[in-house]
Tab-separated table of C-alpha atoms in Angstrom:
chain	number	residue	atom	x	y	z
A	93	UNK	CA	9.008	4.807	29.636
A	94	UNK	CA	9.850	1.654	28.088
A	95	UNK	CA	6.988	-0.770	27.098
A	96	UNK	CA	7.842	-3.416	29.245
A	97	UNK	CA	8.735	-1.382	32.428
A	98	UNK	CA	6.851	-2.615	35.483
A	99	UNK	CA	4.221	-0.244	36.629
A	100	UNK	CA	3.339	0.447	40.131
A	101	UNK	CA	0.725	-1.432	41.986
A	102	UNK	CA	-2.423	-0.127	42.861
A	103	UNK	CA	-3.465	-1.557	46.110
A	104	UNK	CA	-7.102	-1.313	47.470
A	105	UNK	CA	-10.396	-1.153	46.307
A	106	UNK	CA	-10.620	2.576	45.966
A	107	UNK	CA	-7.440	2.699	44.039
A	108	UNK	CA	-8.567	-0.125	41.755
A	109	UNK	CA	-12.064	1.509	41.117
A	110	UNK	CA	-9.960	4.659	39.957
A	111	UNK	CA	-7.678	2.568	37.908
A	112	UNK	CA	-10.591	0.896	36.170
A	113	UNK	CA	-12.421	4.096	35.584
A	114	UNK	CA	-9.387	5.763	34.250
A	115	UNK	CA	-9.019	2.956	31.739
A	116	UNK	CA	-12.796	2.613	31.077
A	117	UNK	CA	-13.455	6.419	30.341
A	118	UNK	CA	-11.818	6.581	26.967
A	119	UNK	CA	-13.027	3.077	25.899
A	120	UNK	CA	-16.678	4.106	26.956
A	121	UNK	CA	-16.327	7.560	25.026
A	122	UNK	CA	-15.202	5.464	21.992
A	123	UNK	CA	-18.118	3.134	22.175
A	124	UNK	CA	-20.408	6.127	22.694
A	125	UNK	CA	-18.993	7.672	19.610
A	126	UNK	CA	-19.297	4.396	17.642
A	127	UNK	CA	-22.942	4.038	18.459
A	128	UNK	CA	-23.487	7.816	17.588
A	129	UNK	CA	-22.577	6.849	14.027
A	130	UNK	CA	-25.512	4.673	13.873
A	131	UNK	CA	-27.724	7.101	15.987
A	132	UNK	CA	-27.130	10.023	14.013
A	133	UNK	CA	-28.153	8.071	10.892
A	134	UNK	CA	-31.067	6.743	12.425
A	135	UNK	CA	-32.263	10.306	13.255
A	136	UNK	CA	-31.628	11.354	9.514
A	137	UNK	CA	-33.785	8.292	8.400
A	138	UNK	CA	-36.566	9.142	10.548
A	139	UNK	CA	-36.613	12.485	8.943
A	140	UNK	CA	-36.934	10.583	5.412
A	141	UNK	CA	-40.048	8.565	6.951
A	142	UNK	CA	-41.324	5.926	8.877
A	143	UNK	CA	-40.638	3.446	6.143
A	144	UNK	CA	-37.004	4.368	5.764
A	145	UNK	CA	-36.512	4.238	9.617
A	146	UNK	CA	-37.853	0.839	9.819
A	147	UNK	CA	-35.826	-0.488	6.988
A	148	UNK	CA	-32.768	0.779	8.475
A	149	UNK	CA	-33.477	-0.763	11.902
A	150	UNK	CA	-33.936	-4.178	10.009
A	151	UNK	CA	-30.837	-3.825	8.130
A	152	UNK	CA	-28.837	-2.952	11.153
A	153	UNK	CA	-30.394	-5.619	13.010
A	154	UNK	CA	-29.308	-8.094	10.430
A	155	UNK	CA	-25.970	-6.661	9.843
A	156	UNK	CA	-24.912	-6.770	13.674
A	157	UNK	CA	-26.349	-10.295	13.959
A	158	UNK	CA	-24.113	-11.623	11.177
A	159	UNK	CA	-21.159	-9.216	12.293
A	160	UNK	CA	-21.250	-10.961	15.647
A	161	UNK	CA	-18.734	-13.885	14.911
A	162	UNK	CA	-15.993	-11.590	13.401
A	163	UNK	CA	-16.654	-9.185	16.366
A	164	UNK	CA	-16.140	-11.701	18.969
A	165	UNK	CA	-13.131	-13.027	17.444
A	166	UNK	CA	-11.575	-9.515	17.251
A	167	UNK	CA	-12.560	-9.078	20.922
A	168	UNK	CA	-10.533	-12.470	21.756
A	169	UNK	CA	-7.377	-10.584	21.046
A	170	UNK	CA	-7.896	-8.314	24.208
A	171	UNK	CA	-7.622	-11.034	27.120
A	172	UNK	CA	-4.532	-12.659	25.097
A	173	UNK	CA	-2.958	-9.368	24.652
A	174	UNK	CA	-3.480	-8.087	28.272
A	175	UNK	CA	-2.326	-11.491	29.823
A	176	UNK	CA	0.762	-11.316	27.615
A	177	UNK	CA	1.616	-7.837	28.963
A	178	UNK	CA	0.841	-8.932	32.518
A	179	UNK	CA	3.350	-11.851	32.147
A	180	UNK	CA	5.749	-9.360	30.977
A	181	UNK	CA	5.282	-7.106	33.988
A	182	UNK	CA	5.736	-10.029	36.197
A	183	UNK	CA	9.056	-10.742	34.727
A	184	UNK	CA	10.066	-7.101	35.004
A	185	UNK	CA	9.662	-6.720	31.230
A	186	UNK	CA	12.609	-8.712	30.584
A	187	UNK	CA	12.930	-10.610	27.243
A	188	UNK	CA	10.942	-10.209	24.172
A	189	UNK	CA	8.682	-13.059	24.479
A	190	UNK	CA	5.718	-11.203	25.768
A	191	UNK	CA	6.138	-8.684	22.980
A	192	UNK	CA	6.139	-11.491	20.517
A	193	UNK	CA	3.083	-12.996	22.331
A	194	UNK	CA	0.864	-9.671	21.780
A	195	UNK	CA	2.031	-9.305	18.133
A	196	UNK	CA	0.877	-12.817	17.337
A	197	UNK	CA	-2.320	-12.627	19.238
A	198	UNK	CA	-3.165	-9.233	17.345
A	199	UNK	CA	-2.370	-10.760	13.973
A	200	UNK	CA	-4.154	-14.030	14.529
A	201	UNK	CA	-7.121	-12.109	15.725
A	202	UNK	CA	-7.306	-10.017	12.439
A	203	UNK	CA	-6.983	-13.342	10.388
A	204	UNK	CA	-9.713	-15.021	12.464
A	205	UNK	CA	-12.104	-12.235	12.179
A	206	UNK	CA	-11.656	-12.047	8.288
A	207	UNK	CA	-12.405	-15.705	8.130
A	208	UNK	CA	-15.369	-15.321	9.922
A	209	UNK	CA	-16.632	-12.387	8.042
A	210	UNK	CA	-16.768	-14.125	4.454
A	211	UNK	CA	-20.231	-15.881	4.956
A	212	UNK	CA	-21.609	-12.687	6.640
A	213	UNK	CA	-20.727	-10.837	3.255
A	214	UNK	CA	-22.545	-13.383	1.175
A	215	UNK	CA	-25.797	-13.023	3.184
A	216	UNK	CA	-25.709	-9.434	3.481
A	217	UNK	CA	-25.494	-9.023	-0.123
A	218	UNK	CA	-28.751	-10.999	-0.569
A	219	UNK	CA	-30.238	-9.371	2.669
A	220	UNK	CA	-33.574	-8.918	0.841
A	221	UNK	CA	-34.042	-12.574	0.264
A	222	UNK	CA	-32.911	-13.359	3.815
A	223	UNK	CA	-35.434	-10.911	5.337
A	224	UNK	CA	-38.167	-12.022	2.900
A	225	UNK	CA	-37.741	-15.569	4.266
A	226	UNK	CA	-37.884	-14.174	8.007
A	227	UNK	CA	-41.511	-12.940	7.161
A	228	UNK	CA	-40.563	-9.309	6.352
A	229	UNK	CA	-42.496	-7.054	4.079
A	230	UNK	CA	-40.849	-7.152	0.444
A	231	UNK	CA	-40.599	-3.442	0.189
A	232	UNK	CA	-38.974	-3.017	3.581
A	233	UNK	CA	-36.630	-5.757	2.798
A	234	UNK	CA	-35.615	-4.476	-0.543
A	235	UNK	CA	-34.760	-1.097	1.420
A	236	UNK	CA	-32.788	-2.915	4.057
A	237	UNK	CA	-30.770	-4.633	1.459
A	238	UNK	CA	-29.975	-1.179	-0.149
A	239	UNK	CA	-28.198	-0.305	3.264
A	240	UNK	CA	-26.639	-3.702	3.977
A	241	UNK	CA	-24.810	-3.772	0.269
A	242	UNK	CA	-23.269	-0.519	1.159
A	243	UNK	CA	-22.423	-0.950	4.754
A	244	UNK	CA	-20.724	-4.565	4.413
A	245	UNK	CA	-17.629	-2.988	3.024
A	246	UNK	CA	-16.970	-1.504	6.416
A	247	UNK	CA	-17.168	-4.581	8.511
A	248	UNK	CA	-13.407	-5.918	8.048
A	249	UNK	CA	-12.152	-2.535	8.969
A	250	UNK	CA	-14.605	-2.390	12.031
A	251	UNK	CA	-13.213	-5.841	13.340
A	252	UNK	CA	-9.542	-4.505	12.525
A	253	UNK	CA	-10.217	-1.496	14.560
A	254	UNK	CA	-11.471	-3.461	17.472
A	255	UNK	CA	-8.295	-5.587	17.474
A	256	UNK	CA	-6.053	-2.593	17.652
A	257	UNK	CA	-8.259	-1.014	20.153
A	258	UNK	CA	-7.879	-3.991	22.279
A	259	UNK	CA	-3.918	-3.767	21.982
A	260	UNK	CA	-4.200	-0.178	23.102
A	261	UNK	CA	-6.292	-0.999	26.149
A	262	UNK	CA	-3.837	-3.678	27.022
A	263	UNK	CA	-1.045	-1.063	26.903
A	264	UNK	CA	-3.368	1.163	29.148
A	265	UNK	CA	-3.204	3.715	26.355
A	266	UNK	CA	-6.888	3.866	25.155
A	267	UNK	CA	-7.138	7.621	24.334
A	268	UNK	CA	-6.053	7.402	20.532
A	269	UNK	CA	-8.906	5.210	19.436
A	270	UNK	CA	-11.377	7.577	21.463
A	271	UNK	CA	-10.063	10.485	19.489
A	272	UNK	CA	-10.204	8.730	16.314
A	273	UNK	CA	-13.830	7.790	16.855
A	274	UNK	CA	-14.883	11.421	17.889
A	275	UNK	CA	-13.299	12.440	14.436
A	276	UNK	CA	-15.331	9.725	12.738
A	277	UNK	CA	-18.431	11.005	14.188
A	278	UNK	CA	-17.798	14.597	13.500
A	279	UNK	CA	-16.946	13.692	9.765
A	280	UNK	CA	-19.605	11.277	9.428
A	281	UNK	CA	-22.438	13.641	10.290
A	282	UNK	CA	-22.125	16.002	7.280
A	283	UNK	CA	-21.146	13.022	5.110
A	284	UNK	CA	-24.252	10.937	5.907
A	285	UNK	CA	-26.472	14.048	5.558
A	286	UNK	CA	-25.094	14.737	2.080
A	287	UNK	CA	-25.389	11.157	0.981
A	288	UNK	CA	-28.836	10.791	2.269
A	289	UNK	CA	-30.334	14.089	1.354
A	290	UNK	CA	-28.807	16.203	-1.237
A	291	UNK	CA	-27.145	13.079	-3.187
A	292	UNK	CA	-30.624	11.378	-3.005
A	293	UNK	CA	-29.211	8.108	-1.910
A	294	UNK	CA	-31.487	7.751	1.093
A	295	UNK	CA	-31.020	4.432	2.856
A	296	UNK	CA	-27.888	3.282	0.628
A	297	UNK	CA	-26.468	6.468	1.617
A	298	UNK	CA	-26.709	5.931	5.124
A	299	UNK	CA	-24.958	2.484	4.713
A	300	UNK	CA	-22.317	4.002	2.536
A	301	UNK	CA	-21.324	6.670	5.146
A	302	UNK	CA	-20.860	3.921	7.786
A	303	UNK	CA	-18.643	1.852	5.641
A	304	UNK	CA	-16.633	5.042	4.851
A	305	UNK	CA	-16.279	6.128	8.660
A	306	UNK	CA	-15.266	2.523	9.785
A	307	UNK	CA	-12.621	2.441	7.001
A	308	UNK	CA	-11.300	5.739	8.232
A	309	UNK	CA	-11.157	4.685	11.633
A	310	UNK	CA	-9.204	1.799	10.872
A	311	UNK	CA	-6.730	3.634	8.557
A	312	UNK	CA	-6.203	6.210	11.583
A	313	UNK	CA	-5.512	3.809	14.094
A	314	UNK	CA	-2.957	1.817	12.040
A	315	UNK	CA	-1.153	5.071	11.426
A	316	UNK	CA	-0.902	5.613	15.309
A	317	UNK	CA	0.273	1.938	15.831
A	318	UNK	CA	2.727	2.449	13.002
A	319	UNK	CA	4.276	5.996	14.032
A	320	UNK	CA	4.009	6.007	17.852
A	321	UNK	CA	7.476	5.157	19.356
A	322	UNK	CA	6.491	2.338	21.689
A	323	UNK	CA	3.800	0.851	19.522
A	324	UNK	CA	5.768	0.412	16.393
A	325	UNK	CA	8.343	-1.784	18.331
A	326	UNK	CA	5.644	-4.415	18.351
A	327	UNK	CA	5.415	-4.468	14.454
A	328	UNK	CA	1.737	-5.721	14.830
A	329	UNK	CA	1.315	-5.727	11.057
A	330	UNK	CA	4.557	-7.227	10.108
A	331	UNK	CA	4.104	-10.288	7.816
A	332	UNK	CA	0.405	-10.131	8.164
A	333	UNK	CA	0.008	-11.991	5.105
A	334	UNK	CA	1.496	-15.128	6.719
A	335	UNK	CA	-1.136	-16.970	8.699
A	336	UNK	CA	0.021	-17.985	12.205
A	337	UNK	CA	-2.335	-21.251	12.478
A	338	UNK	CA	-1.402	-22.209	15.953
A	339	UNK	CA	-2.172	-18.936	17.212
A	340	UNK	CA	-5.330	-18.571	15.080
A	341	UNK	CA	-6.665	-21.728	16.590
A	342	UNK	CA	-5.998	-20.214	20.116
A	343	UNK	CA	-8.101	-17.216	18.896
A	344	UNK	CA	-11.019	-19.454	17.858
A	345	UNK	CA	-10.866	-21.292	20.962
A	346	UNK	CA	-11.196	-18.300	23.274
A	347	UNK	CA	-13.245	-16.063	20.731
A	348	UNK	CA	-15.709	-18.558	19.373
A	349	UNK	CA	-17.705	-18.570	22.720
A	350	UNK	CA	-17.237	-14.837	22.703
A	351	UNK	CA	-18.842	-14.647	19.178
A	352	UNK	CA	-21.512	-17.269	20.547
A	353	UNK	CA	-22.484	-14.824	23.147
A	354	UNK	CA	-22.640	-11.933	20.820
A	355	UNK	CA	-24.700	-13.926	18.247
A	356	UNK	CA	-26.957	-14.911	21.222
A	357	UNK	CA	-27.471	-11.546	22.546
A	358	UNK	CA	-27.302	-9.533	19.249
A	359	UNK	CA	-29.579	-12.175	17.774
A	360	UNK	CA	-32.097	-12.119	20.162
A	361	UNK	CA	-32.603	-8.213	19.682
A	362	UNK	CA	-32.473	-8.908	16.013
A	363	UNK	CA	-35.161	-11.663	16.377
A	364	UNK	CA	-37.105	-9.055	18.525
A	365	UNK	CA	-36.980	-6.660	15.590
A	366	UNK	CA	-38.031	-9.286	13.075
A	367	UNK	CA	-40.924	-9.988	15.441
A	368	UNK	CA	-41.794	-6.475	15.365
A	369	UNK	CA	-42.065	-6.433	11.701
A	370	UNK	CA	-45.040	-8.820	12.065
A	371	UNK	CA	-46.869	-5.959	13.729
A	372	UNK	CA	-45.991	-3.523	10.812
A	373	UNK	CA	-43.625	-0.491	10.270
A	374	UNK	CA	-44.862	1.462	13.302
A	375	UNK	CA	-43.913	-1.291	15.696
A	376	UNK	CA	-40.385	-1.643	13.964
A	377	UNK	CA	-39.962	2.268	13.904
A	378	UNK	CA	-40.940	2.400	17.609
A	379	UNK	CA	-38.525	-0.694	18.447
A	380	UNK	CA	-35.677	1.256	16.468
A	381	UNK	CA	-35.956	4.246	18.883
A	382	UNK	CA	-36.003	2.138	21.903
A	383	UNK	CA	-33.262	0.047	20.724
A	384	UNK	CA	-31.019	3.048	19.961
A	385	UNK	CA	-31.442	4.670	23.212
A	386	UNK	CA	-31.004	1.333	25.274
A	387	UNK	CA	-27.996	0.736	22.906
A	388	UNK	CA	-26.406	4.122	23.810
A	389	UNK	CA	-26.631	3.618	27.634
A	390	UNK	CA	-25.439	0.052	27.001
A	391	UNK	CA	-22.049	1.502	25.651
A	392	UNK	CA	-20.952	2.674	29.158
A	393	UNK	CA	-20.978	-0.881	30.841
A	394	UNK	CA	-19.747	-2.210	27.565
A	395	UNK	CA	-16.817	-0.156	27.825
A	396	UNK	CA	-16.440	-0.879	31.498
A	397	UNK	CA	-16.704	-4.588	30.856
A	398	UNK	CA	-13.806	-4.113	28.270
A	399	UNK	CA	-11.645	-2.354	30.740
A	400	UNK	CA	-12.323	-5.105	33.236
A	401	UNK	CA	-11.141	-7.410	30.535
A	402	UNK	CA	-7.874	-5.602	30.686
A	403	UNK	CA	-7.536	-5.155	34.089
A	404	UNK	CA	-8.202	-8.660	35.146
A	405	UNK	CA	-5.908	-10.147	32.202
A	406	UNK	CA	-3.093	-7.853	33.304
A	407	UNK	CA	-3.534	-8.999	37.041
A	408	UNK	CA	-3.860	-12.855	36.055
A	409	UNK	CA	-0.813	-12.623	33.674
A	410	UNK	CA	1.195	-11.135	36.516
A	411	UNK	CA	0.145	-13.814	39.069
A	412	UNK	CA	-2.206	-11.588	41.155
A	413	UNK	CA	-5.530	-13.314	41.709
A	414	UNK	CA	-6.461	-11.017	44.626
A	415	UNK	CA	-5.936	-7.962	42.197
A	416	UNK	CA	-8.046	-9.717	39.529
A	417	UNK	CA	-10.889	-9.955	41.790
A	418	UNK	CA	-10.707	-6.430	42.785
A	419	UNK	CA	-10.494	-5.337	39.370
A	420	UNK	CA	-13.669	-7.422	38.391
A	421	UNK	CA	-15.876	-6.400	41.589
A	422	UNK	CA	-14.908	-2.902	40.894
A	423	UNK	CA	-15.907	-2.766	37.517
A	424	UNK	CA	-19.361	-4.508	38.190
A	425	UNK	CA	-19.947	-2.056	40.842
A	426	UNK	CA	-19.248	0.940	38.424
A	427	UNK	CA	-21.343	-0.662	35.951
A	428	UNK	CA	-24.486	-1.200	38.170
A	429	UNK	CA	-24.046	2.488	39.450
A	430	UNK	CA	-24.334	3.913	36.036
A	431	UNK	CA	-27.191	1.873	34.736
A	432	UNK	CA	-29.212	2.361	37.769
A	433	UNK	CA	-29.152	6.040	37.006
A	434	UNK	CA	-29.859	5.498	33.258
A	435	UNK	CA	-32.969	3.428	34.357
A	436	UNK	CA	-34.492	6.324	36.249
A	437	UNK	CA	-33.645	8.654	33.006
A	438	UNK	CA	-35.275	6.344	30.579
A	439	UNK	CA	-38.431	5.989	32.626
A	440	UNK	CA	-38.783	9.613	33.296
A	441	UNK	CA	-37.854	11.104	29.817
A	442	UNK	CA	-39.266	8.499	27.617
A	443	UNK	CA	-41.653	10.636	25.652
A	444	UNK	CA	-38.986	13.303	24.815
A	445	UNK	CA	-36.591	10.598	23.793
A	446	UNK	CA	-39.118	9.115	21.406
A	447	UNK	CA	-40.133	12.330	19.682
A	448	UNK	CA	-36.372	13.304	19.363
A	449	UNK	CA	-36.125	10.725	16.635
A	450	UNK	CA	-39.357	11.746	14.714
A	451	UNK	CA	-40.654	14.396	12.385
A	452	UNK	CA	-43.734	15.966	13.919
A	453	UNK	CA	-45.327	16.487	10.049
A	454	UNK	CA	-45.204	12.473	9.585
A	455	UNK	CA	-48.908	11.477	9.666
A	456	UNK	CA	-47.705	8.299	11.876
A	457	UNK	CA	-45.346	10.119	14.206
A	458	UNK	CA	-47.749	10.251	17.204
A	459	UNK	CA	-48.494	6.657	17.077
A	460	UNK	CA	-44.609	5.787	16.890
A	461	UNK	CA	-43.884	8.091	19.435
A	462	UNK	CA	-46.480	6.696	21.875
A	463	UNK	CA	-45.436	3.142	21.429
A	464	UNK	CA	-41.871	4.293	21.314
A	465	UNK	CA	-42.113	5.762	24.879
A	466	UNK	CA	-43.752	2.668	26.158
A	467	UNK	CA	-40.758	0.456	25.053
A	468	UNK	CA	-38.403	2.890	26.479
A	469	UNK	CA	-40.138	2.589	30.066
A	470	UNK	CA	-39.790	-1.165	29.781
A	471	UNK	CA	-36.060	-0.782	28.534
A	472	UNK	CA	-35.483	1.416	31.784
A	473	UNK	CA	-36.374	-1.198	34.040
A	474	UNK	CA	-33.967	-4.057	32.468
A	475	UNK	CA	-31.074	-1.447	32.431
A	476	UNK	CA	-29.407	-2.723	35.663
A	477	UNK	CA	-29.490	-6.451	34.451
A	478	UNK	CA	-28.014	-5.395	30.984
A	479	UNK	CA	-25.241	-3.573	32.652
A	480	UNK	CA	-24.186	-6.190	35.109
A	481	UNK	CA	-24.116	-8.933	32.726
A	482	UNK	CA	-21.799	-7.289	30.207
A	483	UNK	CA	-19.414	-6.092	32.942
A	484	UNK	CA	-19.275	-9.587	34.516
A	485	UNK	CA	-18.619	-11.167	31.077
A	486	UNK	CA	-15.861	-8.611	30.499
A	487	UNK	CA	-14.434	-9.631	33.821
A	488	UNK	CA	-14.692	-13.374	32.942
A	489	UNK	CA	-12.900	-12.822	29.447
A	490	UNK	CA	-10.149	-11.614	31.358
A	491	UNK	CA	-9.756	-15.065	32.902
A	492	UNK	CA	-10.320	-16.432	29.322
A	493	UNK	CA	-13.549	-17.963	30.598
A	494	UNK	CA	-15.669	-17.661	27.856
A	495	UNK	CA	-17.664	-20.982	26.998
A	496	UNK	CA	-19.613	-21.202	30.237
A	497	UNK	CA	-20.924	-17.485	29.728
A	498	UNK	CA	-21.980	-18.501	26.248
A	499	UNK	CA	-24.159	-21.214	27.603
A	500	UNK	CA	-25.857	-18.698	30.225
A	501	UNK	CA	-26.636	-16.575	27.194
A	502	UNK	CA	-28.249	-19.397	25.467
A	503	UNK	CA	-30.545	-20.056	28.473
A	504	UNK	CA	-31.329	-16.586	29.412
A	505	UNK	CA	-31.906	-15.117	25.993
A	506	UNK	CA	-33.227	-17.986	23.839
A	507	UNK	CA	-34.677	-20.547	26.117
A	508	UNK	CA	-36.279	-18.347	28.619
A	509	UNK	CA	-36.203	-14.629	27.394
A	510	UNK	CA	-37.571	-14.889	23.707
A	511	UNK	CA	-40.072	-17.362	24.445
A	512	UNK	CA	-41.462	-15.443	27.167
A	513	UNK	CA	-41.660	-12.491	25.036
A	514	UNK	CA	-43.309	-14.058	22.160
A	515	UNK	CA	-45.783	-15.608	24.358
A	516	UNK	CA	-46.705	-12.239	25.854
A	517	UNK	CA	-46.680	-10.562	22.636
A	518	UNK	CA	-49.222	-13.139	20.935
A	519	UNK	CA	-51.312	-15.548	23.073
A	520	UNK	CA	-51.432	-13.111	25.780
A	521	UNK	CA	-52.090	-10.122	23.739
A	522	UNK	CA	-49.753	-7.688	25.079
A	523	UNK	CA	-48.283	-7.041	21.615
A	524	UNK	CA	-44.677	-5.221	20.897
A	525	UNK	CA	-44.251	-4.302	24.523
A	526	UNK	CA	-44.694	-8.164	25.470
A	527	UNK	CA	-41.566	-8.610	23.390
A	528	UNK	CA	-39.640	-6.085	25.391
A	529	UNK	CA	-40.659	-7.578	28.658
A	530	UNK	CA	-39.265	-10.961	27.503
A	531	UNK	CA	-36.115	-9.330	26.775
A	532	UNK	CA	-35.873	-7.856	30.050
A	533	UNK	CA	-36.536	-11.276	31.592
A	534	UNK	CA	-33.644	-12.819	29.755
A	535	UNK	CA	-31.147	-10.238	30.527
A	536	UNK	CA	-32.019	-10.263	34.644
A	537	UNK	CA	-31.436	-14.331	34.330
A	538	UNK	CA	-28.094	-13.856	32.400
A	539	UNK	CA	-26.911	-11.282	34.727
A	540	UNK	CA	-27.520	-13.445	37.871
A	541	UNK	CA	-25.773	-16.207	36.353
A	542	UNK	CA	-22.811	-14.285	35.289
A	543	UNK	CA	-22.289	-12.700	38.758
A	544	UNK	CA	-22.586	-16.175	40.393
A	545	UNK	CA	-19.767	-17.462	37.944
A	546	UNK	CA	-17.611	-14.626	38.631
A	547	UNK	CA	-17.817	-14.955	42.381
A	548	UNK	CA	-17.013	-18.601	42.070
A	549	UNK	CA	-13.827	-17.959	39.795
A	550	UNK	CA	-12.627	-14.884	41.569
A	551	UNK	CA	-12.924	-16.097	44.913
């Protein structure tokens, strides 16, 4: 089938839910496989000891906070690509304008992400100094820097993979990215084990294996785009060395608010990790367990939200506002249903999940497991809000509505959520669990605001 052929419409709510689920499935599995990269390394670092696990948590928290601007600009390609293809459908696929628009959006997003990553590299190279300035123990900060100095070389590849994955989603063929991610996980497990343990590289080895995995995923996806009969006609990487400044500016206009949301959301969890550091290595290790489990469940609604971006963008580009509304609300319902089931799972299975990350011979393992189980129960109670807010944000991105959601995130996470958490942790005396209660409050507020925004714009 030609890339520009108009596809059959999918009328009705049930059909839209099936279409969204079909598109979201491979994207969700891709997200889960990517979180599995970090999860397997966290499990391995937990076998090294509590300090190594805590250092890895601090390193990953700082890295993701600094990756957020580049990640957000890479994600900005998706609505631009989807709306361009939707416009091509509206015109019956005639002409090459929509093909050129998809190509320009993809290349501009690669450039924008690369620009945003430059300051992140500098800060991650000196991560120890950054973490010490944020009140972390010097020994933990030094171990964390070992990780970031290795892992930072994979960050451009990760952003490039996100841009090309968005292109595949807009083309409604996301399976290649999924299989590549599966392959990366399968290869990373023995590679990370070899680097961390037999090679004796410890935390540095964990960061190095992640960098290698990200580089391999990008290389594999580039091969797919270059070799596939339909994809290669877009010439996505042609003349990549020539910046398209008008389109790069458009990516920044759409993408900077997305980056802002990511900075605010990732930043608040990173700030929570740093606040845990004030309570010692046990609290940081328990936080690492809870955040890894919550991140794993979050990957599913995040993938549904990415599918919503594509489905809403395709409908809007094709002039079908009713279809865009169905796509968004169907995605929200799917995300909410999944996260409700995960809430029950985290609450009921919290002790088992916590112990899965720990070596029973570690003298502090029981203390970490007890606190980790408590945090997992709290995480269970904010699953629904977390899922709804990320899916609604994805639907809004399909409309290229990104600035107001950024303001919602600032209000919910930083003005209300984090201050409530810190107040509960310190003056109120609840300690680490208080911080997580505050995170839950922030997520619930953002979810409500995102839903109201989507209802207003999609009606």
